[in-house]
Every structure is written in C-alpha cells, then in structure tokens.
mmCIF file of C-alpha atoms in Angstrom:
data_model
loop_
_atom_site.group_PDB
_atom_site.id
_atom_site.type_symbol
_atom_site.label_atom_id
_atom_site.label_comp_id
_atom_site.label_asym_id
_atom_site.label_seq_id
_atom_site.Cartn_x
_atom_site.Cartn_y
_atom_site.Cartn_z
ATOM 1 C CA MET A 1 -4.140 -13.414 -5.000
ATOM 2 C CA LYS A 2 -1.316 -13.273 -2.475
ATOM 3 C CA GLY A 3 1.238 -14.153 -5.150
ATOM 4 C CA HIS A 4 0.059 -11.299 -7.370
ATOM 5 C CA GLN A 5 0.335 -8.826 -4.497
ATOM 6 C CA ASP A 6 3.864 -10.013 -3.728
ATOM 7 C CA ASP A 7 4.929 -9.612 -7.379
ATOM 8 C CA THR A 8 3.429 -6.130 -7.607
ATOM 9 C CA THR A 9 5.013 -5.069 -4.344
ATOM 10 C CA LYS A 10 8.448 -6.321 -5.392
ATOM 11 C CA HIS A 11 8.339 -4.485 -8.707
ATOM 12 C CA GLU A 12 7.064 -1.202 -7.256
ATOM 13 C CA TRP A 13 9.301 -1.159 -4.201
ATOM 14 C CA THR A 14 12.606 -2.455 -5.550
ATOM 15 C CA LYS A 15 14.706 0.561 -6.494
ATOM 16 C CA HIS A 16 18.250 -0.749 -6.063
ATOM 17 C CA GLU A 17 18.160 0.339 -2.455
ATOM 18 C CA SER A 18 20.876 -0.740 -0.094
ATOM 19 C CA PHE A 19 20.473 -1.126 3.630
ATOM 20 C CA GLU A 20 22.896 -1.140 6.511
ATOM 21 C CA ASN A 21 21.163 -4.070 8.205
ATOM 22 C CA LEU A 22 18.093 -6.277 8.199
ATOM 23 C CA ASP A 23 16.156 -4.016 10.577
ATOM 24 C CA GLU A 24 16.604 -1.076 8.200
ATOM 25 C CA ALA A 25 15.341 -3.195 5.292
ATOM 26 C CA ARG A 26 12.334 -4.385 7.300
ATOM 27 C CA LEU A 27 11.445 -0.815 8.260
ATOM 28 C CA SER A 28 11.653 0.267 4.627
ATOM 29 C CA VAL A 29 9.334 -2.544 3.511
ATOM 30 C CA PHE A 30 6.880 -1.793 6.326
ATOM 31 C CA GLU A 31 6.809 1.917 5.468
ATOM 32 C CA TYR A 32 6.256 1.167 1.779
ATOM 33 C CA ILE A 33 3.362 -1.195 2.472
ATOM 34 C CA GLU A 34 1.656 0.923 5.128
ATOM 35 C CA ALA A 35 2.290 4.386 3.696
ATOM 36 C CA PHE A 36 1.874 3.728 -0.012
ATOM 37 C CA TYR A 37 0.649 0.284 -1.021
ATOM 38 C CA ASN A 38 -2.211 0.036 1.461
ATOM 39 C CA ARG A 39 -3.251 3.720 1.465
ATOM 40 C CA GLU A 40 -2.425 5.489 -1.808
ATOM 41 C CA ARG A 41 -2.226 2.810 -4.473
ATOM 42 C CA ILE A 42 -5.390 2.069 -6.457
ATOM 43 C CA HIS A 43 -6.863 -1.379 -5.891
ATOM 44 C CA GLN A 44 -8.901 -3.386 -8.383
ATOM 45 C CA ALA A 45 -11.092 -4.821 -5.619
ATOM 46 C CA LEU A 46 -12.081 -1.272 -4.611
ATOM 47 C CA GLY A 47 -13.175 -0.253 -8.093
ATOM 48 C CA TYR A 48 -9.762 1.205 -8.936
ATOM 49 C CA LEU A 49 -9.910 3.642 -6.041
ATOM 50 C CA THR A 50 -7.358 4.146 -3.314
ATOM 51 C CA PRO A 51 -8.438 2.877 0.096
ATOM 52 C CA ASP A 52 -8.739 6.493 1.271
ATOM 53 C CA GLN A 53 -11.018 7.350 -1.672
ATOM 54 C CA PHE A 54 -13.106 4.221 -1.105
ATOM 55 C CA GLU A 55 -13.552 5.007 2.594
ATOM 56 C CA ALA A 56 -14.507 8.611 1.842
ATOM 57 C CA GLU A 57 -17.149 7.510 -0.660
ATOM 58 C CA HIS A 58 -18.590 4.777 1.549
ATOM 59 C CA ALA A 59 -18.297 6.304 5.010
ATOM 60 C CA PRO A 60 -21.628 6.946 6.680
ATOM 61 C CA VAL A 61 -22.651 10.581 6.721
ATOM 62 C CA VAL A 62 -23.002 11.824 10.283
ATOM 63 C CA ALA A 63 -25.607 14.522 10.818
ATOM 64 C CA ALA A 64 -24.537 17.471 12.944
#
C-alpha cells in the first residue's frame, strides 16, 4: 500500500511549485501531508471518510 500512497501524494501535491531550497520543499511536503492528506482527504480504509469524520463518528460519548 505504501507505493499507492506515494503515487497519490505525488499527483495531488505536485503543482509545478518551485522552492528556494531543500528545507522549503520539505516544509511544503510536511504541511501537505499533515494538513491535508492525513486530515481532510477521504480514505478508503476509513469507509471513504476523512480521519476527522471517522474520529467524530467513533469517538466515545462522554456523559456530562
């Protein structure tokens, strides 16, 4: 599955961006993965929900 994730990430993230240096490129990749790919993008393994939606639906209900 890792290969599929890498392919998807490359296609979604690559936008002909240019970077001043390697650190800037690394930060951009990190922000994409953490802010979008891991939080907002739907995932097949989660029943085509975003991780936030999945957590909201499966979080234990705490009584007041």
